[in-house]
Amino acid sequence: GDSVTQMEGPVTLSEEAFLTINCTYTATGYPSLFWYVQYPGEGLQLLLKATKADDKGSNKGFEATYRKETTSFHLEKGSVQVSDSAVYFCALLPNAGGTSYGKLTFGQGTILTVHP
Amino acid sequence: DAMVIQNPRYQVTQFGKPVTLSCSQTLNHNVMYWYQQKSSQAPKLLFHYYDKDFNNEADTPDNFQSRRPNTSFCFLDIRSPGLGDAAMYLCATSREKAYEQYFGPGTRLTVT
């Protein structure tokens, strides 16, 4: 079945540091890929998405590129802020029929803490 | 702004006392989902509606039920909450199954 693996957390950085959170996936076909962010006590917010190979999703300084050859969708940001402290989830969504159609598969989440 | 709304944001119920959580959307999306999330774990899908078609996950306990009276509203009913049902409950919507899901702010359920 489909699966998503994120790098082990938590991740602790100083403000203005470079961020990478690794995400790799296993899926049949060509799923859509997402990064969601969850701030404390809140729901998940869609951060960015990519729907086909070599697509780059970007939002609020975050970027991720859909790499079919390495089955990866790593999240990056050049300069993190304290306000980026949150839990980040990588997820995939099958784009064809089957029992998992329409169902997100999440990674385990990565807790990011940014210190001033 | 179009959005997904959940009420209440915090709900306290007693062990065994039925409770209903509500979700509404102004996005006019066809699909509505209910997730359970514990601690900072990944959300776990309980069930979803595609229009009026209800789809239950195989491992969702019978204690959890759902209703979707119209396109805009969806309810989660927990018939006899146990201590293990304390969690964050998230509602999400998507235009169609192949599209991204948008989440509401969640309802934090406490069982005493």
Coordinates of C-alpha atoms in Angstrom, one line a residue:
Chain A
G1 CA 0.0 0.0 0.0
D2 CA 0.9 3.7 -0.1
S3 CA 3.2 5.1 2.6
V4 CA 5.0 8.3 3.4
T5 CA 8.1 8.5 5.5
Q6 CA 9.4 11.8 7.1
M7 CA 12.6 12.5 8.7
E8 CA 12.8 11.9 12.4
G9 CA 12.1 14.9 14.6
P10 CA 12.0 17.0 16.5
V11 CA 14.0 19.6 14.6
T12 CA 15.4 22.6 16.5
L13 CA 16.8 25.6 14.6
S14 CA 17.9 29.1 15.3
E15 CA 16.1 31.9 13.5
E16 CA 17.3 32.5 10.0
A17 CA 18.7 29.0 9.6
F18 CA 18.1 26.9 6.6
L19 CA 15.4 24.2 6.9
T20 CA 15.1 20.8 5.2
I21 CA 12.5 18.2 6.2
N22 CA 12.9 15.1 4.2
C23 CA 9.9 13.2 2.8
T24 CA 9.9 10.0 0.7
Y25 CA 6.9 8.1 -0.5
T26 CA 5.8 4.7 -1.9
A27 CA 2.8 4.7 -4.1
T28 CA 1.6 3.2 -7.4
G29 CA 1.0 5.5 -10.2
Y30 CA 1.4 9.2 -9.9
P31 CA 0.0 10.6 -6.7
S32 CA -0.4 14.2 -5.8
L33 CA 1.9 15.4 -2.9
F34 CA 1.3 17.9 -0.2
W35 CA 2.8 19.6 2.8
Y36 CA 0.5 20.5 5.6
V37 CA 1.4 22.6 8.6
Q38 CA -0.3 22.4 12.0
Y39 CA 0.2 25.2 14.6
P40 CA -0.5 24.3 18.3
G41 CA -4.2 23.7 19.0
E42 CA -5.2 24.3 15.3
G43 CA -6.2 22.2 12.3
L44 CA -4.0 21.4 9.4
Q45 CA -3.3 24.1 6.8
L46 CA -2.3 23.3 3.3
L47 CA 1.2 24.7 2.9
L48 CA 2.0 23.7 -0.7
K49 CA 1.3 21.0 -3.3
A50 CA 2.6 19.4 -6.4
T51 CA 0.5 17.2 -8.7
K52 CA 3.0 15.8 -11.2
A53 CA 6.7 15.0 -11.5
D54 CA 9.1 17.9 -11.5
D55 CA 6.4 20.3 -10.2
K56 CA 7.6 22.7 -7.6
G57 CA 5.2 23.8 -4.9
S58 CA 5.9 27.0 -3.0
N59 CA 4.3 29.2 -0.4
K60 CA 5.4 31.6 2.3
G61 CA 9.1 31.0 1.5
F62 CA 8.7 27.2 1.7
E63 CA 9.4 25.1 -1.4
A64 CA 9.2 21.4 -2.3
T65 CA 9.9 19.6 -5.7
Y66 CA 8.2 16.4 -6.7
R67 CA 11.0 14.1 -7.6
K68 CA 9.7 10.9 -9.3
E69 CA 13.1 9.4 -9.7
T70 CA 13.9 9.5 -6.0
T71 CA 10.2 9.3 -4.8
S72 CA 10.8 12.4 -2.7
F73 CA 9.2 15.7 -1.8
H74 CA 11.5 17.4 0.6
L75 CA 10.4 20.7 2.3
E76 CA 12.9 23.6 2.3
K77 CA 13.0 27.1 3.5
G78 CA 16.0 29.4 3.2
S79 CA 15.5 31.4 6.5
V80 CA 13.1 30.2 9.2
Q81 CA 11.4 32.4 11.7
V82 CA 10.1 31.8 15.2
S83 CA 6.6 31.9 13.8
D84 CA 7.4 28.8 11.6
S85 CA 7.4 26.6 14.8
A86 CA 4.8 24.0 14.1
V87 CA 4.3 20.4 13.1
Y88 CA 4.8 19.6 9.4
F89 CA 3.1 16.7 7.7
C90 CA 4.0 15.3 4.3
A91 CA 1.1 13.6 2.6
L92 CA 0.1 11.9 -0.7
L93 CA -3.2 11.5 -2.5
P94 CA -3.7 8.8 -5.1
N95 CA -5.1 10.3 -8.3
A96 CA -6.7 7.1 -9.7
G97 CA -9.4 4.7 -8.6
G98 CA -9.1 2.0 -6.0
T99 CA -9.8 1.5 -2.3
S100 CA -7.4 4.3 -1.3
Y101 CA -8.8 6.8 -3.9
G102 CA -9.5 10.1 -2.2
K103 CA -7.7 9.2 1.0
L104 CA -4.7 11.1 2.2
T105 CA -1.7 9.1 3.5
F106 CA 0.3 11.1 6.0
G107 CA 3.8 10.9 7.2
Q108 CA 4.3 10.8 10.9
G109 CA 4.9 14.5 11.2
T110 CA 8.0 16.5 12.1
I111 CA 7.9 19.0 15.0
L112 CA 9.9 22.1 14.2
T113 CA 11.0 24.5 16.9
V114 CA 12.7 27.8 16.0
H115 CA 14.5 29.8 18.7
P116 CA 15.2 33.5 18.5
Chain B
D1 CA -13.8 33.9 3.0
A2 CA -14.8 30.4 2.0
M3 CA -13.9 28.1 4.7
V4 CA -14.4 25.0 6.9
I5 CA -16.0 25.7 10.3
Q6 CA -16.1 23.4 13.3
N7 CA -18.2 23.9 16.4
P8 CA -17.5 23.8 19.2
R9 CA -13.8 24.3 19.3
Y10 CA -13.6 22.6 22.7
Q11 CA -16.1 20.0 24.0
V12 CA -16.2 18.3 27.4
T13 CA -18.4 15.3 27.8
Q14 CA -18.8 12.6 30.5
F15 CA -17.9 9.0 30.0
G16 CA -20.7 7.3 28.1
K17 CA -22.7 10.5 27.4
P18 CA -23.5 10.9 23.7
V19 CA -21.9 13.9 22.0
T20 CA -22.2 15.5 18.6
L21 CA -19.6 17.6 16.8
S22 CA -20.5 19.7 13.8
C23 CA -18.7 20.8 10.7
S24 CA -19.9 23.3 8.0
Q25 CA -18.3 24.5 4.8
T26 CA -18.9 27.4 2.5
L27 CA -16.7 25.9 -0.3
N28 CA -19.5 23.9 -1.8
H29 CA -17.2 20.8 -1.9
N30 CA -18.6 17.4 -2.7
V31 CA -16.5 15.5 -0.3
M32 CA -16.4 15.8 3.5
Y33 CA -14.1 13.9 5.8
W34 CA -13.8 13.3 9.6
Y35 CA -10.4 12.5 11.1
Q36 CA -9.3 11.7 14.7
Q37 CA -5.9 13.0 15.8
K38 CA -4.2 12.2 19.1
S39 CA -1.2 14.2 20.4
S40 CA 0.9 15.3 17.4
Q41 CA 0.3 12.1 15.5
A42 CA -0.9 12.0 11.9
P43 CA -4.7 12.3 11.6
K44 CA -6.6 9.1 11.2
L45 CA -9.5 8.9 8.8
L46 CA -12.7 7.8 10.4
F47 CA -15.1 8.1 7.4
H48 CA -16.0 10.4 4.5
Y49 CA -19.0 11.4 2.4
Y50 CA -18.9 11.8 -1.3
D51 CA -22.1 13.8 -1.7
K52 CA -24.6 11.6 0.1
D53 CA -22.6 8.4 -0.3
F54 CA -21.2 7.4 3.1
N55 CA -17.8 5.5 3.3
N56 CA -16.7 4.1 6.6
E57 CA -13.1 3.0 7.3
A58 CA -12.9 -0.6 8.2
D59 CA -11.3 0.1 11.6
T60 CA -13.6 2.9 12.7
P61 CA -15.4 1.7 15.8
D62 CA -19.2 1.3 15.7
N63 CA -19.4 3.9 18.4
F64 CA -18.7 6.6 15.8
Q65 CA -21.4 7.6 13.4
S66 CA -21.9 10.4 11.0
R67 CA -24.7 12.4 9.2
R68 CA -24.6 14.7 6.3
P69 CA -28.0 16.3 6.0
N70 CA -27.0 18.6 3.1
T71 CA -23.9 19.7 1.2
S72 CA -22.8 22.3 3.7
F73 CA -23.1 20.3 7.0
C74 CA -21.7 17.1 8.4
F75 CA -21.9 15.8 11.9
L76 CA -19.9 13.3 14.0
D77 CA -21.8 11.5 16.6
I78 CA -20.0 9.5 19.4
R79 CA -22.7 7.3 21.0
S80 CA -20.9 6.3 24.2
P81 CA -17.6 8.2 24.5
G82 CA -14.8 6.4 26.3
L83 CA -11.6 7.9 27.8
G84 CA -9.8 6.6 24.8
D85 CA -11.9 8.8 22.5
A86 CA -10.4 12.0 23.9
A87 CA -8.7 13.6 20.9
M88 CA -8.8 16.4 18.4
Y89 CA -11.4 15.8 15.7
L90 CA -10.8 17.3 12.4
C91 CA -13.2 17.9 9.5
A92 CA -11.9 18.4 6.0
T93 CA -13.4 19.0 2.6
S94 CA -12.3 18.6 -1.0
R95 CA -13.9 19.5 -4.3
E96 CA -13.5 16.0 -5.6
K97 CA -11.6 13.0 -4.3
A98 CA -8.5 13.7 -6.5
Y99 CA -8.2 17.3 -5.1
E100 CA -6.5 18.7 -2.0
Q101 CA -8.3 18.6 1.3
Y102 CA -9.0 21.7 3.4
F103 CA -9.2 21.3 7.1
G104 CA -11.2 23.1 9.7
P105 CA -9.7 24.3 13.0
G106 CA -10.7 21.1 14.9
T107 CA -12.7 20.3 18.0
R108 CA -10.8 19.2 21.1
L109 CA -12.8 16.6 22.9
T110 CA -12.2 15.8 26.5
V111 CA -13.9 12.9 28.2
T112 CA -14.2 13.0 32.0

